[in-house]
Amino acid sequence: MVGRYTGPMLELLDQIQSSALGEIEGVDSPEQLERWRIAYLGGSGRVKTAWAGFKDVPKEQKAAVGARFKSLNESLEAALERRRAMLFSSSPGATGPMIDVTEPGVVHSEGIGRRHIISRVRDELVEVFARMGFDVADGPELEDDEHNFIKLNIPPDHPARDPIDNFYIDDPRRGASARMLRSQTSTVQIRVLEQAVKAGWGGDGSVPIKVVAPGRVYRPDTVDATHSFMFHQIEGLYVDRGVAMSDLKTTLLSFARAYFGAEAQVRLRPSFFPFTEPSAEFDMRIRLRSDQPARWMELGGCGMVDPAVFEACGIDPERWTGYAFGFGIERLAMGKYGIPDIRMLFENDVRFLRQL
Ligand code: DAH
């Protein structure tokens, strides 16, 4: 018995190799290739079947025969890979995988990003106001005392100017030019009016100014569920002849209904801001969820543009009147989407963001 299988075994393996390599040349579809793979390399394929005879190979021949098995396997695997690469390239000589356009795609939803909820709310707000005839304006986040305070009629001794409550970049004792991160988007009111005047606005033929300005504002507040040292506001400014408080209220009501639904109501509460007279805080009564009663939500400040603001910008307050408003975008987002804590908007935990 000794030595009986060695010769035939090596011969058999040569034979398997040459027929496998010959056959694979004619394979020209993925199905045929799979059939070839099963026939030669499969669990009951020719290589495995031959391997069943290995136990009968004489001991001293086992190393040589084993090595031949190994090289046969490698050469078949390599041929399989080569053929597969060829078949899956769309045309002879083309590189890259062939794409079967009839296959339903695989959706990797976890890999697709989305815009942040604050960006989306900002754009929704701008869109609602655009439909009401407002253009979009913006101004710098790095501002100066002149635009953040002085021209907004906020006098030097006003508590809002306390260095403790603002992110000053320069020493505030420098006066009008002291730089700071803006604490409110009301600065854009000044920027817009200044630019208009510079461009010759204010004469008889001038058209109304009607803008909204969304953007970031900064205040050194202690972070908690409703405060953050950076947040977003959207400012509104309308300047025309004969603008009245009733126009403001109508605008805010239209906005509230457009953004929160027909049930929304608006309430103005007398208040004080240096740059508006009279001034009000405004609340909206909103039913956020059908299973909850409507409730009042405080959204921001508003009022009639103070004549002192017009004068500071070189506009005649006898001829021009206007209203302004400003509200917090995070607050609107929290209200609209039922977000209980402002910090969730800045932590950027994807498990939270994916729900919005
Ligand atoms: N700038 C104010 C703030 O940040 C909000 C505000 C109040 C804006 C009244 C206005 C306004 O335009 O008229 O608290």
CSV table of C-alpha atoms and ligand atoms in Angstrom, one decimal:
chain,number,residue,atom,x,y,z
A,1,MET,CA,0.0,0.0,0.0
A,2,VAL,CA,2.9,2.4,0.8
A,3,GLY,CA,3.4,5.0,-2.0
A,4,ARG,CA,0.4,3.8,-3.8
A,5,TYR,CA,-1.5,7.1,-4.0
A,6,THR,CA,1.3,9.6,-4.4
A,7,GLY,CA,1.8,9.6,-8.1
A,8,PRO,CA,-1.9,9.5,-8.9
A,9,MET,CA,-2.5,12.2,-6.4
A,10,LEU,CA,-0.1,14.7,-7.8
A,11,GLU,CA,-1.3,13.8,-11.3
A,12,LEU,CA,-4.9,14.3,-10.2
A,13,LEU,CA,-4.0,17.7,-8.8
A,14,ASP,CA,-2.3,18.8,-12.0
A,15,GLN,CA,-5.3,17.7,-13.9
A,16,ILE,CA,-7.7,19.6,-11.7
A,17,GLN,CA,-5.6,22.7,-12.0
A,18,SER,CA,-5.4,22.6,-15.8
A,19,SER,CA,-9.1,21.9,-16.3
A,20,ALA,CA,-10.0,24.6,-13.8
A,21,LEU,CA,-7.8,27.2,-15.3
A,22,GLY,CA,-8.9,26.2,-18.8
A,23,GLU,CA,-12.6,26.4,-18.0
A,24,ILE,CA,-12.4,29.7,-16.2
A,25,GLU,CA,-11.3,31.4,-19.4
A,26,GLY,CA,-14.7,30.7,-20.9
A,27,VAL,CA,-16.6,32.1,-17.9
A,28,ASP,CA,-18.3,35.3,-18.8
A,29,SER,CA,-21.0,35.9,-16.2
A,30,PRO,CA,-21.2,36.1,-12.4
A,31,GLU,CA,-23.5,33.1,-12.4
A,32,GLN,CA,-21.0,31.0,-14.4
A,33,LEU,CA,-18.2,32.1,-12.1
A,34,GLU,CA,-20.2,31.0,-9.1
A,35,ARG,CA,-20.8,27.6,-10.7
A,36,TRP,CA,-17.1,27.3,-11.4
A,37,ARG,CA,-16.3,28.2,-7.8
A,38,ILE,CA,-18.6,25.6,-6.4
A,39,ALA,CA,-17.4,22.9,-8.8
A,40,TYR,CA,-13.7,23.4,-7.9
A,41,LEU,CA,-13.5,25.2,-4.6
A,42,GLY,CA,-16.8,24.4,-3.0
A,43,GLY,CA,-17.5,22.2,0.0
A,44,SER,CA,-17.9,19.2,-2.3
A,45,GLY,CA,-15.8,20.5,-5.2
A,46,ARG,CA,-13.0,18.7,-6.9
A,47,VAL,CA,-10.3,20.0,-4.6
A,48,LYS,CA,-12.1,19.0,-1.4
A,49,THR,CA,-12.9,15.6,-2.9
A,50,ALA,CA,-9.3,15.0,-3.8
A,51,TRP,CA,-8.3,16.1,-0.3
A,52,ALA,CA,-10.3,13.2,1.1
A,53,GLY,CA,-7.5,11.0,-0.3
A,54,PHE,CA,-4.8,12.8,1.5
A,55,LYS,CA,-5.1,10.5,4.5
A,56,ASP,CA,-3.9,7.6,2.4
A,57,VAL,CA,-0.8,9.4,1.1
A,58,PRO,CA,2.3,7.8,2.6
A,59,LYS,CA,3.7,9.6,5.5
A,60,GLU,CA,7.0,10.6,3.8
A,61,GLN,CA,5.1,12.0,0.8
A,62,LYS,CA,2.6,14.0,2.8
A,63,ALA,CA,4.8,17.2,2.9
A,64,ALA,CA,5.1,17.3,-0.9
A,65,VAL,CA,1.5,16.5,-1.6
A,66,GLY,CA,0.3,18.9,1.1
A,67,ALA,CA,2.4,21.7,-0.5
A,68,ARG,CA,0.9,20.8,-3.9
A,69,PHE,CA,-2.6,21.1,-2.4
A,70,LYS,CA,-1.7,24.5,-1.1
A,71,SER,CA,-0.3,25.8,-4.4
A,72,LEU,CA,-3.4,24.4,-6.3
A,73,ASN,CA,-5.7,26.2,-3.9
A,74,GLU,CA,-3.8,29.4,-4.3
A,75,SER,CA,-3.7,29.3,-8.0
A,76,LEU,CA,-7.5,28.6,-8.2
A,77,GLU,CA,-8.3,31.4,-5.7
A,78,ALA,CA,-6.1,33.8,-7.7
A,79,ALA,CA,-7.8,32.8,-11.0
A,80,LEU,CA,-11.2,33.3,-9.3
A,81,GLU,CA,-10.2,36.8,-8.1
A,82,ARG,CA,-8.8,37.8,-11.5
A,83,ARG,CA,-11.9,36.6,-13.3
A,84,ARG,CA,-14.2,38.3,-10.8
A,85,ALA,CA,-12.4,41.6,-11.2
A,86,MET,CA,-12.7,41.3,-15.0
A,87,LEU,CA,-16.4,40.5,-14.9
A,88,PHE,CA,-17.2,43.3,-12.6
A,89,SER,CA,-15.5,46.0,-14.6
A,90,SER,CA,-18.1,47.3,-17.0
A,91,SER,CA,-16.2,46.9,-20.2
A,92,PRO,CA,-12.9,45.4,-21.3
A,93,GLY,CA,-10.1,47.6,-20.1
A,94,ALA,CA,-12.4,49.6,-17.8
A,95,THR,CA,-11.4,49.9,-14.2
A,96,GLY,CA,-13.6,50.0,-11.1
A,97,PRO,CA,-16.7,47.9,-10.2
A,98,MET,CA,-19.5,47.3,-12.6
A,99,ILE,CA,-22.7,48.9,-11.3
A,100,ASP,CA,-26.0,47.1,-11.7
A,101,VAL,CA,-28.3,50.0,-12.0
A,102,THR,CA,-31.4,47.8,-11.5
A,103,GLU,CA,-30.3,46.8,-8.0
A,104,PRO,CA,-32.2,48.6,-5.2
A,105,GLY,CA,-29.8,50.9,-3.5
A,106,VAL,CA,-28.5,50.4,0.0
A,107,VAL,CA,-29.5,53.4,2.2
A,108,HIS,CA,-26.9,54.3,4.7
A,109,SER,CA,-29.1,56.7,6.6
A,110,GLU,CA,-26.7,56.9,9.5
A,111,GLY,CA,-24.0,58.2,7.2
A,112,ILE,CA,-26.0,61.1,5.7
A,113,GLY,CA,-25.7,64.4,7.5
A,114,ARG,CA,-28.4,67.0,7.9
A,115,ARG,CA,-28.5,70.6,8.6
A,116,HIS,CA,-28.6,71.6,12.2
A,117,ILE,CA,-32.0,72.4,13.7
A,118,ILE,CA,-31.0,76.0,14.4
A,119,SER,CA,-30.0,76.5,10.8
A,120,ARG,CA,-33.3,75.1,9.7
A,121,VAL,CA,-35.4,77.1,12.0
A,122,ARG,CA,-33.5,80.3,11.0
A,123,ASP,CA,-34.2,79.6,7.3
A,124,GLU,CA,-37.9,78.8,8.1
A,125,LEU,CA,-38.2,82.1,9.9
A,126,VAL,CA,-36.5,84.0,7.1
A,127,GLU,CA,-38.8,82.4,4.6
A,128,VAL,CA,-42.0,83.3,6.5
A,129,PHE,CA,-40.8,86.9,6.7
A,130,ALA,CA,-39.7,86.9,3.1
A,131,ARG,CA,-43.3,86.0,2.1
A,132,MET,CA,-44.4,89.1,4.2
A,133,GLY,CA,-42.1,91.3,2.1
A,134,PHE,CA,-39.0,91.4,4.3
A,135,ASP,CA,-35.5,91.3,2.8
A,136,VAL,CA,-32.6,89.7,4.6
A,137,ALA,CA,-29.8,91.8,6.1
A,138,ASP,CA,-26.8,91.0,8.2
A,139,GLY,CA,-24.0,92.7,10.1
A,140,PRO,CA,-20.7,91.7,11.8
A,141,GLU,CA,-20.6,89.6,15.0
A,142,LEU,CA,-17.5,91.6,16.1
A,143,GLU,CA,-19.0,94.9,16.7
A,144,ASP,CA,-18.2,98.2,18.5
A,145,ASP,CA,-19.8,100.2,21.2
A,146,GLU,CA,-21.1,102.6,18.7
A,147,HIS,CA,-23.4,100.1,17.0
A,148,ASN,CA,-24.1,97.8,19.9
A,149,PHE,CA,-25.0,100.7,22.3
A,150,ILE,CA,-24.5,104.3,21.5
A,151,LYS,CA,-26.6,104.6,18.3
A,152,LEU,CA,-29.2,102.4,19.8
A,153,ASN,CA,-29.7,105.1,22.4
A,154,ILE,CA,-28.1,103.1,25.2
A,155,PRO,CA,-26.3,105.8,27.3
A,156,PRO,CA,-22.9,105.2,28.8
A,157,ASP,CA,-24.2,104.7,32.3
A,158,HIS,CA,-26.8,102.1,31.2
A,159,PRO,CA,-26.5,98.8,33.1
A,160,ALA,CA,-26.5,96.8,29.8
A,161,ARG,CA,-23.1,98.2,29.1
A,162,ASP,CA,-21.5,96.8,32.2
A,163,PRO,CA,-18.2,95.0,31.1
A,164,ILE,CA,-19.3,92.1,33.3
A,165,ASP,CA,-22.3,91.5,31.0
A,166,ASN,CA,-20.5,91.8,27.7
A,167,PHE,CA,-17.7,90.2,25.8
A,168,TYR,CA,-15.5,93.2,25.2
A,169,ILE,CA,-12.4,92.7,23.1
A,170,ASP,CA,-11.1,96.2,23.9
A,171,ASP,CA,-11.2,98.2,27.0
A,172,PRO,CA,-14.7,99.7,27.0
A,173,ARG,CA,-13.3,103.0,28.3
A,174,ARG,CA,-12.1,103.5,24.8
A,175,GLY,CA,-15.6,104.6,24.0
A,176,ALA,CA,-17.4,104.3,20.7
A,177,SER,CA,-14.7,102.3,19.0
A,178,ALA,CA,-14.3,99.6,21.8
A,179,ARG,CA,-14.8,96.3,20.1
A,180,MET,CA,-17.0,93.6,21.5
A,181,LEU,CA,-19.0,90.5,20.4
A,182,ARG,CA,-22.4,91.9,19.7
A,183,SER,CA,-24.9,91.2,22.5
A,184,GLN,CA,-28.0,91.7,20.3
A,185,THR,CA,-28.9,91.8,16.6
A,186,SER,CA,-30.3,95.2,17.0
A,187,THR,CA,-26.9,96.4,15.9
A,188,VAL,CA,-28.0,95.4,12.4
A,189,GLN,CA,-30.8,98.0,12.5
A,190,ILE,CA,-28.0,100.6,12.8
A,191,ARG,CA,-25.9,99.0,10.1
A,192,VAL,CA,-28.9,98.9,7.7
A,193,LEU,CA,-30.0,102.5,8.4
A,194,GLU,CA,-26.4,103.8,8.1
A,195,GLN,CA,-25.9,102.1,4.7
A,196,ALA,CA,-29.2,103.3,3.4
A,197,VAL,CA,-28.4,106.9,4.3
A,198,LYS,CA,-25.0,106.6,2.8
A,199,ALA,CA,-26.6,105.4,-0.4
A,200,GLY,CA,-28.8,108.5,-0.5
A,201,TRP,CA,-31.9,107.1,1.2
A,202,GLY,CA,-34.3,109.4,3.0
A,203,GLY,CA,-35.6,111.7,0.2
A,204,ASP,CA,-39.1,111.9,-1.2
A,205,GLY,CA,-38.7,109.0,-3.6
A,206,SER,CA,-37.3,106.6,-1.0
A,207,VAL,CA,-38.9,103.2,-0.7
A,208,PRO,CA,-39.6,101.6,2.8
A,209,ILE,CA,-36.9,99.7,4.5
A,210,LYS,CA,-38.1,96.2,5.5
A,211,VAL,CA,-35.6,93.7,6.7
A,212,VAL,CA,-35.0,90.8,9.0
A,213,ALA,CA,-31.5,90.0,10.3
A,214,PRO,CA,-30.8,86.6,11.8
A,215,GLY,CA,-27.5,85.9,13.5
A,216,ARG,CA,-25.5,85.0,16.6
A,217,VAL,CA,-25.2,87.1,19.7
A,218,TYR,CA,-23.0,86.7,22.8
A,219,ARG,CA,-23.5,87.3,26.4
A,220,PRO,CA,-21.5,86.0,29.4
A,221,ASP,CA,-24.5,84.3,30.9
A,222,THR,CA,-24.2,81.2,33.1
A,223,VAL,CA,-25.3,78.3,31.1
A,224,ASP,CA,-28.5,76.6,32.2
A,225,ALA,CA,-31.6,75.1,30.7
A,226,THR,CA,-32.7,78.5,29.2
A,227,HIS,CA,-29.4,80.4,28.9
A,228,SER,CA,-26.3,80.1,26.8
A,229,PHE,CA,-23.3,82.5,26.3
A,230,MET,CA,-24.0,82.3,22.5
A,231,PHE,CA,-27.4,82.1,20.9
A,232,HIS,CA,-29.3,83.4,17.9
A,233,GLN,CA,-31.7,86.2,17.4
A,234,ILE,CA,-33.7,87.4,14.5
A,235,GLU,CA,-34.2,91.1,14.2
A,236,GLY,CA,-36.9,92.9,12.2
A,237,LEU,CA,-37.0,96.5,11.1
A,238,TYR,CA,-39.6,98.4,9.1
A,239,VAL,CA,-39.2,102.0,8.3
A,240,ASP,CA,-41.8,104.0,6.2
A,241,ARG,CA,-44.0,107.0,6.5
A,242,GLY,CA,-46.8,106.7,9.1
A,243,VAL,CA,-46.0,103.3,10.5
A,244,ALA,CA,-48.1,102.6,13.6
A,245,MET,CA,-48.0,100.2,16.5
A,246,SER,CA,-51.0,98.4,15.0
A,247,ASP,CA,-48.8,97.5,12.0
A,248,LEU,CA,-46.3,95.9,14.3
A,249,LYS,CA,-49.0,93.9,16.0
A,250,THR,CA,-50.5,92.8,12.7
A,251,THR,CA,-47.1,91.7,11.5
A,252,LEU,CA,-46.3,89.7,14.6
A,253,LEU,CA,-49.7,88.1,14.5
A,254,SER,CA,-49.3,87.1,10.9
A,255,PHE,CA,-45.9,85.7,11.6
A,256,ALA,CA,-47.1,83.7,14.6
A,257,ARG,CA,-50.0,82.2,12.6
A,258,ALA,CA,-47.8,81.5,9.6
A,259,TYR,CA,-45.1,79.7,11.7
A,260,PHE,CA,-47.1,78.1,14.5
A,261,GLY,CA,-50.5,77.7,12.9
A,262,ALA,CA,-53.8,79.5,12.8
A,263,GLU,CA,-54.5,79.0,16.5
A,264,ALA,CA,-51.5,81.2,17.6
A,265,GLN,CA,-52.3,84.4,19.3
A,266,VAL,CA,-50.0,87.3,20.1
A,267,ARG,CA,-49.9,89.4,23.3
A,268,LEU,CA,-47.9,92.7,23.8
A,269,ARG,CA,-46.9,93.7,27.3
A,270,PRO,CA,-45.7,97.2,28.0
A,271,SER,CA,-41.9,97.2,28.5
A,272,PHE,CA,-38.9,99.3,28.0
A,273,PHE,CA,-36.0,99.3,25.6
A,274,PRO,CA,-33.8,102.3,24.9
A,275,PHE,CA,-34.2,102.0,21.2
A,276,THR,CA,-38.0,101.8,21.0
A,277,GLU,CA,-40.7,104.0,22.3
A,278,PRO,CA,-43.2,102.7,23.1
A,279,SER,CA,-41.7,99.3,23.8
A,280,ALA,CA,-43.3,95.9,24.4
A,281,GLU,CA,-42.4,92.3,25.1
A,282,PHE,CA,-44.4,89.9,23.0
A,283,ASP,CA,-45.7,86.6,23.8
A,284,MET,CA,-47.4,84.0,21.7
A,285,ARG,CA,-50.1,81.7,22.8
A,286,ILE,CA,-49.4,78.5,21.1
A,287,ARG,CA,-50.7,74.9,21.2
A,288,LEU,CA,-47.5,73.0,20.5
A,289,ARG,CA,-49.1,69.6,20.8
A,290,SER,CA,-52.6,68.5,20.2
A,291,ASP,CA,-52.7,66.7,23.6
A,292,GLN,CA,-51.7,69.8,25.4
A,293,PRO,CA,-53.5,73.2,26.1
A,294,ALA,CA,-52.2,76.3,24.4
A,295,ARG,CA,-49.9,78.3,26.6
A,296,TRP,CA,-48.1,81.7,26.6
A,297,MET,CA,-44.5,81.7,25.5
A,298,GLU,CA,-42.4,84.8,25.8
A,299,LEU,CA,-40.5,85.4,22.5
A,300,GLY,CA,-38.8,88.8,22.5
A,301,GLY,CA,-39.0,92.5,22.5
A,302,CYS,CA,-40.4,95.0,20.0
A,303,GLY,CA,-41.6,98.6,19.7
A,304,MET,CA,-41.7,101.8,17.6
A,305,VAL,CA,-38.2,102.9,16.6
A,306,ASP,CA,-37.1,105.7,19.0
A,307,PRO,CA,-36.6,109.0,17.2
A,308,ALA,CA,-33.1,109.2,18.9
A,309,VAL,CA,-32.1,106.1,16.8
A,310,PHE,CA,-33.2,107.8,13.6
A,311,GLU,CA,-31.3,110.9,14.5
A,312,ALA,CA,-28.2,109.0,15.4
A,313,CYS,CA,-28.3,107.6,11.8
A,314,GLY,CA,-29.0,110.9,10.1
A,315,ILE,CA,-32.7,110.2,9.4
A,316,ASP,CA,-35.4,112.8,10.0
A,317,PRO,CA,-37.8,111.4,12.6
A,318,GLU,CA,-40.4,113.9,11.6
A,319,ARG,CA,-40.7,112.2,8.2
A,320,TRP,CA,-39.9,108.6,9.0
A,321,THR,CA,-41.4,106.2,11.4
A,322,GLY,CA,-40.8,102.5,12.0
A,323,TYR,CA,-41.1,99.5,14.1
A,324,ALA,CA,-38.6,96.9,15.2
A,325,PHE,CA,-38.6,93.6,16.9
A,326,GLY,CA,-36.1,90.9,18.0
A,327,PHE,CA,-36.6,87.4,19.2
A,328,GLY,CA,-34.6,84.4,20.2
A,329,ILE,CA,-34.3,81.7,17.6
A,330,GLU,CA,-33.5,79.0,20.1
A,331,ARG,CA,-36.6,79.9,22.0
A,332,LEU,CA,-38.7,79.6,18.9
A,333,ALA,CA,-37.0,76.3,18.0
A,334,MET,CA,-37.6,74.9,21.5
A,335,GLY,CA,-41.2,76.0,21.3
A,336,LYS,CA,-41.9,74.6,17.9
A,337,TYR,CA,-40.1,71.3,18.3
A,338,GLY,CA,-40.7,70.7,22.0
A,339,ILE,CA,-37.1,70.9,23.1
A,340,PRO,CA,-36.9,71.2,26.9
A,341,ASP,CA,-33.3,72.4,27.4
A,342,ILE,CA,-31.3,74.9,25.3
A,343,ARG,CA,-28.1,73.0,25.9
A,344,MET,CA,-29.3,70.2,23.7
A,345,LEU,CA,-29.1,72.6,20.8
A,346,PHE,CA,-25.3,73.1,21.4
A,347,GLU,CA,-24.1,69.7,22.6
A,348,ASN,CA,-24.7,68.2,19.2
A,349,ASP,CA,-25.3,64.7,20.4
A,350,VAL,CA,-26.3,62.9,17.2
A,351,ARG,CA,-28.9,60.8,19.0
A,352,PHE,CA,-30.7,64.1,19.7
A,353,LEU,CA,-30.1,65.7,16.4
A,354,ARG,CA,-31.3,62.7,14.4
A,355,GLN,CA,-34.8,63.1,16.0
A,356,LEU,CA,-35.3,66.5,14.5
B,1,DAH,N1,-32.4,93.6,21.4
B,1,DAH,C1,-33.3,93.2,22.4
B,1,DAH,C2,-32.6,92.2,23.3
B,1,DAH,O1,-31.7,91.5,22.9
B,1,DAH,C3,-34.6,92.7,21.8
B,1,DAH,C4,-35.3,93.8,21.1
B,1,DAH,C5,-36.2,94.5,21.8
B,1,DAH,C6,-35.2,94.0,19.8
B,1,DAH,C7,-37.0,95.5,21.2
B,1,DAH,C8,-35.9,95.0,19.1
B,1,DAH,C9,-36.8,95.7,19.9
B,1,DAH,O2,-35.8,95.2,17.8
B,1,DAH,O3,-37.5,96.7,19.2
B,1,DAH,O4,-33.1,92.0,24.4
